[in-house]
Amino acid sequence: MGRFMDVALSEAQAAASRGEVPIGAVVVKDGAIIARAGNETRALNDITAHAEILAIRRASQFLCDERLTGADLYVTLEPCTMCAAAISFARIRRLYYGAEDPKGGGVHHGARFYAQPTCHHAPEVYTGIGEVESAELLKEFFAKRR
Amino acid sequence: MGRFMDVALSEAQAAASRGEVPIGAVVVKDGAIIARAGNETRALNDITAHAEILAIRRASQFLCDERLTGADLYVTLEPCTMCAAAISFARIRRLYYGAEDPKGGGVHHGARFYAQPTCHHAPEVYTGIGEVESAELLKEFFAKRR
């Protein structure tokens, strides 16, 4: 699990070097990475181009299936509400995330989407892997922007 | 407002004819439609390709801006939680939706995203325009599929 989060962290780092908010994600199926992405909202002029959305979209292209049943998603930061819902729609089996996001998270904060009656599939959620590295990347990025 | 919802309804109808769940959306700025879309989750193999997400993405391309400040979005069904959050991120000014969606909606049901402390921009929300036509389209579509 640590090695998959390491790849997500390297995607986050790559995003930072492009001037994007440093968040990275990978989708894993049967022990192999089938998609990886960093944030690309600025490059794509697309506010929905969060790392998770791009990784899910790429994994669906790879599998030719809009549902990623049995796949796991690793992301460096707690998914926002938009991404939490997309992860549910894609039928992700397990969600592993690094740092918590009290201001924008939608899993353990705010909308807590997986606990809503309108959520029809909830992944198993595991937290804390890569938490320190992920938080550090974000802190550095926003400190530089100020 | 009715004429913009009519265009959203025609996008929903076009989606149905392609075998997609009949939901349509348009983005309006300064009195003109700048983007329109119907659901394309099947065609694109992309569970995130809801009408609202596609319309927002196309409007951002058109304006070369990931934020749609001052733009309004018309959609035939209450947005799901994913789309409700995307609408917030895009800084949509006013959201007009047709039918309510108690099972999957994220505006007035379930996550009620705009009422969450993790929501940092909430559009003004107007409901009921085109409600009957929108509900009828969905009912017909799901009746045929059974």
PDB file of C-alpha atoms in Angstrom:
ATOM      1  CA  MET A   1       0.000   0.000   0.000  1.00  0.00           C
ATOM      2  CA  GLY A   2       2.870   2.326   0.840  1.00  0.00           C
ATOM      3  CA  ARG A   3       4.355   1.958  -2.633  1.00  0.00           C
ATOM      4  CA  PHE A   4       1.091   2.943  -4.316  1.00  0.00           C
ATOM      5  CA  MET A   5       0.829   6.016  -2.107  1.00  0.00           C
ATOM      6  CA  ASP A   6       4.445   6.815  -3.034  1.00  0.00           C
ATOM      7  CA  VAL A   7       3.386   6.943  -6.680  1.00  0.00           C
ATOM      8  CA  ALA A   8       0.438   9.168  -5.758  1.00  0.00           C
ATOM      9  CA  LEU A   9       2.872  11.421  -3.864  1.00  0.00           C
ATOM     10  CA  SER A  10       5.144  11.612  -6.922  1.00  0.00           C
ATOM     11  CA  GLU A  11       2.111  12.663  -8.989  1.00  0.00           C
ATOM     12  CA  ALA A  12       1.405  15.347  -6.373  1.00  0.00           C
ATOM     13  CA  GLN A  13       5.001  16.543  -6.633  1.00  0.00           C
ATOM     14  CA  ALA A  14       4.789  16.651 -10.419  1.00  0.00           C
ATOM     15  CA  ALA A  15       1.580  18.692 -10.132  1.00  0.00           C
ATOM     16  CA  ALA A  16       3.347  21.211  -7.875  1.00  0.00           C
ATOM     17  CA  SER A  17       6.158  21.592 -10.404  1.00  0.00           C
ATOM     18  CA  ARG A  18       3.518  22.509 -13.020  1.00  0.00           C
ATOM     19  CA  GLY A  19       2.034  25.134 -10.692  1.00  0.00           C
ATOM     20  CA  GLU A  20      -0.964  22.987  -9.837  1.00  0.00           C
ATOM     21  CA  VAL A  21      -2.181  22.263  -6.300  1.00  0.00           C
ATOM     22  CA  PRO A  22      -0.070  19.229  -5.295  1.00  0.00           C
ATOM     23  CA  ILE A  23      -2.506  16.347  -5.059  1.00  0.00           C
ATOM     24  CA  GLY A  24      -1.951  12.996  -6.755  1.00  0.00           C
ATOM     25  CA  ALA A  25      -3.965   9.816  -7.209  1.00  0.00           C
ATOM     26  CA  VAL A  26      -3.548   6.295  -8.570  1.00  0.00           C
ATOM     27  CA  VAL A  27      -6.031   3.544  -9.361  1.00  0.00           C
ATOM     28  CA  VAL A  28      -4.900  -0.003  -8.625  1.00  0.00           C
ATOM     29  CA  LYS A  29      -6.464  -3.209  -9.847  1.00  0.00           C
ATOM     30  CA  ASP A  30      -5.213  -6.755  -9.200  1.00  0.00           C
ATOM     31  CA  GLY A  31      -2.036  -5.368  -7.653  1.00  0.00           C
ATOM     32  CA  ALA A  32      -1.130  -3.150 -10.619  1.00  0.00           C
ATOM     33  CA  ILE A  33      -1.468   0.581 -11.247  1.00  0.00           C
ATOM     34  CA  ILE A  34      -3.902   1.099 -14.126  1.00  0.00           C
ATOM     35  CA  ALA A  35      -4.113   4.901 -13.973  1.00  0.00           C
ATOM     36  CA  ARG A  36      -2.315   7.810 -12.314  1.00  0.00           C
ATOM     37  CA  ALA A  37      -2.900  11.534 -12.287  1.00  0.00           C
ATOM     38  CA  GLY A  38      -2.091  14.798 -10.598  1.00  0.00           C
ATOM     39  CA  ASN A  39      -4.300  17.860 -10.390  1.00  0.00           C
ATOM     40  CA  GLU A  40      -4.667  19.577 -13.768  1.00  0.00           C
ATOM     41  CA  THR A  41      -7.308  22.225 -13.163  1.00  0.00           C
ATOM     42  CA  ARG A  42      -5.092  25.062 -14.416  1.00  0.00           C
ATOM     43  CA  ALA A  43      -3.580  23.263 -17.400  1.00  0.00           C
ATOM     44  CA  LEU A  44      -6.974  22.027 -18.615  1.00  0.00           C
ATOM     45  CA  ASN A  45      -8.997  25.108 -17.610  1.00  0.00           C
ATOM     46  CA  ASP A  46     -11.304  22.644 -15.929  1.00  0.00           C
ATOM     47  CA  ILE A  47     -12.339  23.003 -12.316  1.00  0.00           C
ATOM     48  CA  THR A  48     -13.383  19.326 -12.305  1.00  0.00           C
ATOM     49  CA  ALA A  49      -9.879  18.110 -13.253  1.00  0.00           C
ATOM     50  CA  HIS A  50      -8.965  16.960  -9.753  1.00  0.00           C
ATOM     51  CA  ALA A  51      -6.447  14.106  -9.525  1.00  0.00           C
ATOM     52  CA  GLU A  52      -9.132  11.591  -8.482  1.00  0.00           C
ATOM     53  CA  ILE A  53     -11.500  12.487 -11.340  1.00  0.00           C
ATOM     54  CA  LEU A  54      -8.697  12.236 -13.913  1.00  0.00           C
ATOM     55  CA  ALA A  55      -7.429   8.941 -12.467  1.00  0.00           C
ATOM     56  CA  ILE A  56     -10.936   7.456 -12.480  1.00  0.00           C
ATOM     57  CA  ARG A  57     -11.526   8.657 -16.030  1.00  0.00           C
ATOM     58  CA  ARG A  58      -8.220   7.203 -17.231  1.00  0.00           C
ATOM     59  CA  ALA A  59      -8.856   3.895 -15.454  1.00  0.00           C
ATOM     60  CA  SER A  60     -12.280   3.678 -17.129  1.00  0.00           C
ATOM     61  CA  GLN A  61     -10.704   4.310 -20.525  1.00  0.00           C
ATOM     62  CA  PHE A  62      -8.121   1.610 -19.820  1.00  0.00           C
ATOM     63  CA  LEU A  63     -10.716  -0.966 -18.762  1.00  0.00           C
ATOM     64  CA  CYS A  64     -13.360   0.212 -21.273  1.00  0.00           C
ATOM     65  CA  ASP A  65     -15.774   0.225 -18.381  1.00  0.00           C
ATOM     66  CA  GLU A  66     -17.350   3.162 -16.582  1.00  0.00           C
ATOM     67  CA  ARG A  67     -17.397   1.087 -13.383  1.00  0.00           C
ATOM     68  CA  LEU A  68     -14.159   0.214 -11.617  1.00  0.00           C
ATOM     69  CA  THR A  69     -15.504  -2.637  -9.505  1.00  0.00           C
ATOM     70  CA  GLY A  70     -12.722  -4.257  -7.480  1.00  0.00           C
ATOM     71  CA  ALA A  71     -10.315  -1.358  -8.031  1.00  0.00           C
ATOM     72  CA  ASP A  72      -8.748   0.694  -5.242  1.00  0.00           C
ATOM     73  CA  LEU A  73      -7.909   4.395  -5.269  1.00  0.00           C
ATOM     74  CA  TYR A  74      -4.955   6.016  -3.490  1.00  0.00           C
ATOM     75  CA  VAL A  75      -4.984   9.792  -3.125  1.00  0.00           C
ATOM     76  CA  THR A  76      -2.699  12.068  -1.159  1.00  0.00           C
ATOM     77  CA  LEU A  77      -5.472  14.239   0.356  1.00  0.00           C
ATOM     78  CA  GLU A  78      -8.967  13.511   1.637  1.00  0.00           C
ATOM     79  CA  PRO A  79     -11.222  13.726  -1.443  1.00  0.00           C
ATOM     80  CA  CYS A  80     -13.536  16.733  -1.755  1.00  0.00           C
ATOM     81  CA  THR A  81     -17.280  16.178  -1.976  1.00  0.00           C
ATOM     82  CA  MET A  82     -17.237  16.068  -5.791  1.00  0.00           C
ATOM     83  CA  CYS A  83     -14.520  13.418  -5.847  1.00  0.00           C
ATOM     84  CA  ALA A  84     -16.002  11.425  -2.958  1.00  0.00           C
ATOM     85  CA  ALA A  85     -19.213  11.080  -4.981  1.00  0.00           C
ATOM     86  CA  ALA A  86     -17.333  10.196  -8.191  1.00  0.00           C
ATOM     87  CA  ILE A  87     -15.432   7.479  -6.284  1.00  0.00           C
ATOM     88  CA  SER A  88     -18.767   6.055  -5.156  1.00  0.00           C
ATOM     89  CA  PHE A  89     -20.284   6.188  -8.663  1.00  0.00           C
ATOM     90  CA  ALA A  90     -17.206   4.392 -10.058  1.00  0.00           C
ATOM     91  CA  ARG A  91     -17.710   1.593  -7.515  1.00  0.00           C
ATOM     92  CA  ILE A  92     -14.187   1.892  -6.112  1.00  0.00           C
ATOM     93  CA  ARG A  93     -13.626  -0.902  -3.572  1.00  0.00           C
ATOM     94  CA  ARG A  94     -11.129   0.698  -1.207  1.00  0.00           C
ATOM     95  CA  LEU A  95     -10.148   4.340  -0.792  1.00  0.00           C
ATOM     96  CA  TYR A  96      -6.792   5.128   0.801  1.00  0.00           C
ATOM     97  CA  TYR A  97      -6.050   8.763   1.498  1.00  0.00           C
ATOM     98  CA  GLY A  98      -3.146  10.637   3.078  1.00  0.00           C
ATOM     99  CA  ALA A  99      -3.814  13.939   4.841  1.00  0.00           C
ATOM    100  CA  GLU A 100      -7.174  15.007   6.249  1.00  0.00           C
ATOM    101  CA  ASP A 101      -8.882  18.073   4.731  1.00  0.00           C
ATOM    102  CA  PRO A 102     -11.153  19.679   7.330  1.00  0.00           C
ATOM    103  CA  LYS A 103     -11.832  22.712   5.085  1.00  0.00           C
ATOM    104  CA  GLY A 104     -12.761  20.892   1.892  1.00  0.00           C
ATOM    105  CA  GLY A 105     -12.999  17.156   2.531  1.00  0.00           C
ATOM    106  CA  GLY A 106     -16.212  15.269   1.802  1.00  0.00           C
ATOM    107  CA  VAL A 107     -15.417  11.891   3.351  1.00  0.00           C
ATOM    108  CA  HIS A 108     -14.821  12.560   7.059  1.00  0.00           C
ATOM    109  CA  HIS A 109     -15.798  16.240   6.958  1.00  0.00           C
ATOM    110  CA  GLY A 110     -18.683  18.366   5.678  1.00  0.00           C
ATOM    111  CA  ALA A 111     -21.003  16.349   3.435  1.00  0.00           C
ATOM    112  CA  ARG A 112     -19.621  12.986   4.689  1.00  0.00           C
ATOM    113  CA  PHE A 113     -21.022  11.590   1.472  1.00  0.00           C
ATOM    114  CA  TYR A 114     -20.587   7.881   2.269  1.00  0.00           C
ATOM    115  CA  ALA A 115     -22.875   8.239   5.293  1.00  0.00           C
ATOM    116  CA  GLN A 116     -25.712   9.826   3.265  1.00  0.00           C
ATOM    117  CA  PRO A 117     -28.899   7.966   2.269  1.00  0.00           C
ATOM    118  CA  THR A 118     -28.249   9.231  -1.299  1.00  0.00           C
ATOM    119  CA  CYS A 119     -24.955   7.285  -1.413  1.00  0.00           C
ATOM    120  CA  HIS A 120     -25.565   3.888  -3.016  1.00  0.00           C
ATOM    121  CA  HIS A 121     -22.024   2.483  -2.835  1.00  0.00           C
ATOM    122  CA  ALA A 122     -19.452   3.314  -0.175  1.00  0.00           C
ATOM    123  CA  PRO A 123     -15.817   2.212  -0.471  1.00  0.00           C
ATOM    124  CA  GLU A 124     -13.897   0.944   2.535  1.00  0.00           C
ATOM    125  CA  VAL A 125     -11.862   3.953   3.692  1.00  0.00           C
ATOM    126  CA  TYR A 126      -8.294   3.834   5.072  1.00  0.00           C
ATOM    127  CA  THR A 127      -6.451   6.958   6.155  1.00  0.00           C
ATOM    128  CA  GLY A 128      -3.045   8.153   7.298  1.00  0.00           C
ATOM    129  CA  ILE A 129      -0.701   6.516   4.744  1.00  0.00           C
ATOM    130  CA  GLY A 130       1.654   9.206   3.451  1.00  0.00           C
ATOM    131  CA  GLU A 131      -0.133  11.777   5.583  1.00  0.00           C
ATOM    132  CA  VAL A 132       2.981  13.717   6.660  1.00  0.00           C
ATOM    133  CA  GLU A 133       4.532  13.877   3.180  1.00  0.00           C
ATOM    134  CA  SER A 134       1.238  14.934   1.624  1.00  0.00           C
ATOM    135  CA  ALA A 135       0.590  17.695   4.164  1.00  0.00           C
ATOM    136  CA  GLU A 136       4.180  18.915   3.769  1.00  0.00           C
ATOM    137  CA  LEU A 137       3.825  19.204  -0.025  1.00  0.00           C
ATOM    138  CA  LEU A 138       0.644  21.247   0.330  1.00  0.00           C
ATOM    139  CA  LYS A 139       2.117  23.478   3.042  1.00  0.00           C
ATOM    140  CA  GLU A 140       5.205  24.230   0.939  1.00  0.00           C
ATOM    141  CA  PHE A 141       3.109  24.952  -2.140  1.00  0.00           C
ATOM    142  CA  PHE A 142       0.811  27.428  -0.438  1.00  0.00           C
ATOM    143  CA  ALA A 143       3.679  29.066   1.484  1.00  0.00           C
ATOM    144  CA  LYS A 144       5.439  29.770  -1.840  1.00  0.00           C
ATOM    145  CA  ARG A 145       2.277  31.217  -3.398  1.00  0.00           C
ATOM    146  CA  ARG A 146       1.870  33.771  -0.622  1.00  0.00           C
TER     147      ARG A 146
ATOM    148  CA  MET B   1     -35.709  31.259 -18.071  1.00  0.00           C
ATOM    149  CA  GLY B   2     -38.250  28.910 -19.587  1.00  0.00           C
ATOM    150  CA  ARG B   3     -36.513  29.005 -22.963  1.00  0.00           C
ATOM    151  CA  PHE B   4     -33.174  28.023 -21.450  1.00  0.00           C
ATOM    152  CA  MET B   5     -34.801  25.109 -19.630  1.00  0.00           C
ATOM    153  CA  ASP B   6     -36.417  24.133 -22.964  1.00  0.00           C
ATOM    154  CA  VAL B   7     -32.944  23.795 -24.455  1.00  0.00           C
ATOM    155  CA  ALA B   8     -31.841  21.720 -21.442  1.00  0.00           C
ATOM    156  CA  LEU B   9     -34.917  19.520 -21.983  1.00  0.00           C
ATOM    157  CA  SER B  10     -34.018  19.063 -25.655  1.00  0.00           C
ATOM    158  CA  GLU B  11     -30.527  17.981 -24.562  1.00  0.00           C
ATOM    159  CA  ALA B  12     -32.169  15.488 -22.183  1.00  0.00           C
ATOM    160  CA  GLN B  13     -34.304  14.172 -25.039  1.00  0.00           C
ATOM    161  CA  ALA B  14     -31.255  13.816 -27.271  1.00  0.00           C
ATOM    162  CA  ALA B  15     -29.504  11.905 -24.489  1.00  0.00           C
ATOM    163  CA  ALA B  16     -32.432   9.470 -24.255  1.00  0.00           C
ATOM    164  CA  SER B  17     -32.281   8.848 -28.007  1.00  0.00           C
ATOM    165  CA  ARG B  18     -28.620   7.843 -27.576  1.00  0.00           C
ATOM    166  CA  GLY B  19     -29.535   5.420 -24.779  1.00  0.00           C
ATOM    167  CA  GLU B  20     -28.232   7.728 -22.061  1.00  0.00           C
ATOM    168  CA  VAL B  21     -30.159   8.702 -18.931  1.00  0.00           C
ATOM    169  CA  PRO B  22     -32.184  11.740 -20.124  1.00  0.00           C
ATOM    170  CA  ILE B  23     -30.714  14.704 -18.276  1.00  0.00           C
ATOM    171  CA  GLY B  24     -29.650  17.917 -19.994  1.00  0.00           C
ATOM    172  CA  ALA B  25     -27.941  21.128 -18.940  1.00  0.00           C
ATOM    173  CA  VAL B  26     -27.055  24.530 -20.352  1.00  0.00           C
ATOM    174  CA  VAL B  27     -24.778  27.296 -19.119  1.00  0.00           C
ATOM    175  CA  VAL B  28     -25.960  30.850 -19.765  1.00  0.00           C
ATOM    176  CA  LYS B  29     -23.921  34.032 -19.532  1.00  0.00           C
ATOM    177  CA  ASP B  30     -25.109  37.578 -20.325  1.00  0.00           C
ATOM    178  CA  GLY B  31     -28.350  36.194 -21.707  1.00  0.00           C
ATOM    179  CA  ALA B  32     -26.725  33.753 -24.141  1.00  0.00           C
ATOM    180  CA  ILE B  33     -26.147  29.996 -24.036  1.00  0.00           C
ATOM    181  CA  ILE B  34     -22.395  29.372 -23.949  1.00  0.00           C
ATOM    182  CA  ALA B  35     -22.491  25.581 -23.424  1.00  0.00           C
ATOM    183  CA  ARG B  36     -25.018  22.757 -23.583  1.00  0.00           C
ATOM    184  CA  ALA B  37     -24.764  19.047 -22.872  1.00  0.00           C
ATOM    185  CA  GLY B  38     -26.684  15.877 -22.220  1.00  0.00           C
ATOM    186  CA  ASN B  39     -25.522  12.905 -20.187  1.00  0.00           C
ATOM    187  CA  GLU B  40     -22.728  10.975 -21.934  1.00  0.00           C
ATOM    188  CA  THR B  41     -21.591   8.461 -19.342  1.00  0.00           C
ATOM    189  CA  ARG B  42     -22.120   5.487 -21.663  1.00  0.00           C
ATOM    190  CA  ALA B  43     -20.744   7.029 -24.828  1.00  0.00           C
ATOM    191  CA  LEU B  44     -17.611   8.298 -23.084  1.00  0.00           C
ATOM    192  CA  ASN B  45     -17.173   5.363 -20.685  1.00  0.00           C
ATOM    193  CA  ASP B  46     -16.947   7.996 -17.999  1.00  0.00           C
ATOM    194  CA  ILE B  47     -19.081   7.895 -14.883  1.00  0.00           C
ATOM    195  CA  THR B  48     -18.309  11.591 -14.300  1.00  0.00           C
ATOM    196  CA  ALA B  49     -19.762  12.639 -17.682  1.00  0.00           C
ATOM    197  CA  HIS B  50     -23.006  13.986 -16.245  1.00  0.00           C
ATOM    198  CA  ALA B  51     -24.710  16.765 -18.217  1.00  0.00           C
ATOM    199  CA  GLU B  52     -23.733  19.426 -15.661  1.00  0.00           C
ATOM    200  CA  ILE B  53     -20.045  18.427 -15.592  1.00  0.00           C
ATOM    201  CA  LEU B  54     -19.852  18.419 -19.402  1.00  0.00           C
ATOM    202  CA  ALA B  55     -21.663  21.761 -19.684  1.00  0.00           C
ATOM    203  CA  ILE B  56     -19.370  23.348 -17.078  1.00  0.00           C
ATOM    204  CA  ARG B  57     -16.300  21.926 -18.787  1.00  0.00           C
ATOM    205  CA  ARG B  58     -17.433  23.206 -22.213  1.00  0.00           C
ATOM    206  CA  ALA B  59     -18.299  26.645 -20.810  1.00  0.00           C
ATOM    207  CA  SER B  60     -14.819  26.857 -19.245  1.00  0.00           C
ATOM    208  CA  GLN B  61     -13.236  25.961 -22.574  1.00  0.00           C
ATOM    209  CA  PHE B  62     -15.341  28.607 -24.288  1.00  0.00           C
ATOM    210  CA  LEU B  63     -14.419  31.331 -21.791  1.00  0.00           C
ATOM    211  CA  CYS B  64     -10.843  30.069 -21.274  1.00  0.00           C
ATOM    212  CA  ASP B  65     -11.534  30.330 -17.570  1.00  0.00           C
ATOM    213  CA  GLU B  66     -12.000  27.560 -15.021  1.00  0.00           C
ATOM    214  CA  ARG B  67     -14.365  29.837 -13.092  1.00  0.00           C
ATOM    215  CA  LEU B  68     -17.759  30.731 -14.519  1.00  0.00           C
ATOM    216  CA  THR B  69     -18.425  33.744 -12.321  1.00  0.00           C
ATOM    217  CA  GLY B  70     -21.721  35.403 -13.280  1.00  0.00           C
ATOM    218  CA  ALA B  71     -22.922  32.413 -15.300  1.00  0.00           C
ATOM    219  CA  ASP B  72     -26.125  30.496 -14.603  1.00  0.00           C
ATOM    220  CA  LEU B  73     -26.752  26.768 -15.025  1.00  0.00           C
ATOM    221  CA  TYR B  74     -30.059  25.188 -16.059  1.00  0.00           C
ATOM    222  CA  VAL B  75     -30.422  21.445 -15.566  1.00  0.00           C
ATOM    223  CA  THR B  76     -33.476  19.230 -15.926  1.00  0.00           C
ATOM    224  CA  LEU B  77     -32.937  17.249 -12.687  1.00  0.00           C
ATOM    225  CA  GLU B  78     -31.673  18.174  -9.224  1.00  0.00           C
ATOM    226  CA  PRO B  79     -27.876  17.816  -9.441  1.00  0.00           C
ATOM    227  CA  CYS B  80     -26.254  14.877  -7.670  1.00  0.00           C
ATOM    228  CA  THR B  81     -23.678  15.531  -4.947  1.00  0.00           C
ATOM    229  CA  MET B  82     -20.764  15.385  -7.419  1.00  0.00           C
ATOM    230  CA  CYS B  83     -22.370  17.946  -9.726  1.00  0.00           C
ATOM    231  CA  ALA B  84     -23.588  20.155  -6.860  1.00  0.00           C
ATOM    232  CA  ALA B  85     -19.973  20.461  -5.705  1.00  0.00           C
ATOM    233  CA  ALA B  86     -18.678  21.078  -9.255  1.00  0.00           C
ATOM    234  CA  ILE B  87     -21.275  23.861  -9.687  1.00  0.00           C
ATOM    235  CA  SER B  88     -19.976  25.449  -6.486  1.00  0.00           C
ATOM    236  CA  PHE B  89     -16.316  25.150  -7.550  1.00  0.00           C
ATOM    237  CA  ALA B  90     -17.154  26.754 -10.910  1.00  0.00           C
ATOM    238  CA  ARG B  91     -18.688  29.739  -9.072  1.00  0.00           C
ATOM    239  CA  ILE B  92     -22.025  29.407 -10.892  1.00  0.00           C
ATOM    240  CA  ARG B  93     -24.246  32.352  -9.882  1.00  0.00           C
ATOM    241  CA  ARG B  94     -27.715  30.829 -10.204  1.00  0.00           C
ATOM    242  CA  LEU B  95     -28.772  27.201 -10.452  1.00  0.00           C
ATOM    243  CA  TYR B  96     -32.164  26.411 -11.989  1.00  0.00           C
ATOM    244  CA  TYR B  97     -33.267  22.792 -11.871  1.00  0.00           C
ATOM    245  CA  GLY B  98     -36.398  20.941 -12.984  1.00  0.00           C
ATOM    246  CA  ALA B  99     -37.429  17.781 -11.132  1.00  0.00           C
ATOM    247  CA  GLU B 100     -36.412  16.906  -7.579  1.00  0.00           C
ATOM    248  CA  ASP B 101     -34.242  13.797  -7.028  1.00  0.00           C
ATOM    249  CA  PRO B 102     -34.852  12.445  -3.517  1.00  0.00           C
ATOM    250  CA  LYS B 103     -32.772   9.291  -4.233  1.00  0.00           C
ATOM    251  CA  GLY B 104     -29.673  10.918  -5.661  1.00  0.00           C
ATOM    252  CA  GLY B 105     -29.898  14.699  -5.331  1.00  0.00           C
ATOM    253  CA  GLY B 106     -27.242  16.631  -3.442  1.00  0.00           C
ATOM    254  CA  VAL B 107     -28.840  20.081  -3.277  1.00  0.00           C
ATOM    255  CA  HIS B 108     -32.072  19.634  -1.344  1.00  0.00           C
ATOM    256  CA  HIS B 109     -31.490  15.978  -0.418  1.00  0.00           C
ATOM    257  CA  GLY B 110     -28.735  13.883   1.137  1.00  0.00           C
ATOM    258  CA  ALA B 111     -25.469  15.808   1.360  1.00  0.00           C
ATOM    259  CA  ARG B 112     -27.206  19.212   0.870  1.00  0.00           C
ATOM    260  CA  PHE B 113     -23.801  20.438  -0.180  1.00  0.00           C
ATOM    261  CA  TYR B 114     -24.568  24.170  -0.256  1.00  0.00           C
ATOM    262  CA  ALA B 115     -25.447  24.080   3.445  1.00  0.00           C
ATOM    263  CA  GLN B 116     -22.133  22.454   4.447  1.00  0.00           C
ATOM    264  CA  PRO B 117     -19.280  24.336   6.131  1.00  0.00           C
ATOM    265  CA  THR B 118     -16.973  22.823   3.463  1.00  0.00           C
ATOM    266  CA  CYS B 119     -18.928  24.657   0.720  1.00  0.00           C
ATOM    267  CA  HIS B 120     -17.219  27.953  -0.047  1.00  0.00           C
ATOM    268  CA  HIS B 121     -19.573  29.261  -2.741  1.00  0.00           C
ATOM    269  CA  ALA B 122     -23.282  28.521  -2.987  1.00  0.00           C
ATOM    270  CA  PRO B 123     -25.330  29.496  -6.042  1.00  0.00           C
ATOM    271  CA  GLU B 124     -28.832  30.908  -5.691  1.00  0.00           C
ATOM    272  CA  VAL B 125     -31.118  27.925  -6.328  1.00  0.00           C
ATOM    273  CA  TYR B 126     -34.452  28.021  -8.197  1.00  0.00           C
ATOM    274  CA  THR B 127     -36.553  24.915  -8.729  1.00  0.00           C
ATOM    275  CA  GLY B 128     -39.628  23.698 -10.535  1.00  0.00           C
ATOM    276  CA  ILE B 129     -39.128  25.100 -14.077  1.00  0.00           C
ATOM    277  CA  GLY B 130     -39.714  22.254 -16.542  1.00  0.00           C
ATOM    278  CA  GLU B 131     -40.293  19.879 -13.625  1.00  0.00           C
ATOM    279  CA  VAL B 132     -43.161  17.921 -15.216  1.00  0.00           C
ATOM    280  CA  GLU B 133     -41.481  17.477 -18.618  1.00  0.00           C
ATOM    281  CA  SER B 134     -38.208  16.429 -17.002  1.00  0.00           C
ATOM    282  CA  ALA B 135     -39.836  13.858 -14.722  1.00  0.00           C
ATOM    283  CA  GLU B 136     -41.859  12.503 -17.647  1.00  0.00           C
ATOM    284  CA  LEU B 137     -38.722  11.983 -19.771  1.00  0.00           C
ATOM    285  CA  LEU B 138     -37.022  10.054 -16.950  1.00  0.00           C
ATOM    286  CA  LYS B 139     -40.116   7.961 -16.231  1.00  0.00           C
ATOM    287  CA  GLU B 140     -40.501   6.976 -19.887  1.00  0.00           C
ATOM    288  CA  PHE B 141     -36.813   6.125 -20.189  1.00  0.00           C
ATOM    289  CA  PHE B 142     -36.713   3.832 -17.170  1.00  0.00           C
ATOM    290  CA  ALA B 143     -40.074   2.231 -18.054  1.00  0.00           C
ATOM    291  CA  LYS B 144     -38.656   1.255 -21.481  1.00  0.00           C
ATOM    292  CA  ARG B 145     -35.485  -0.158 -19.954  1.00  0.00           C
ATOM    293  CA  ARG B 146     -37.398  -2.556 -17.675  1.00  0.00           C
TER     294      ARG B 146
END
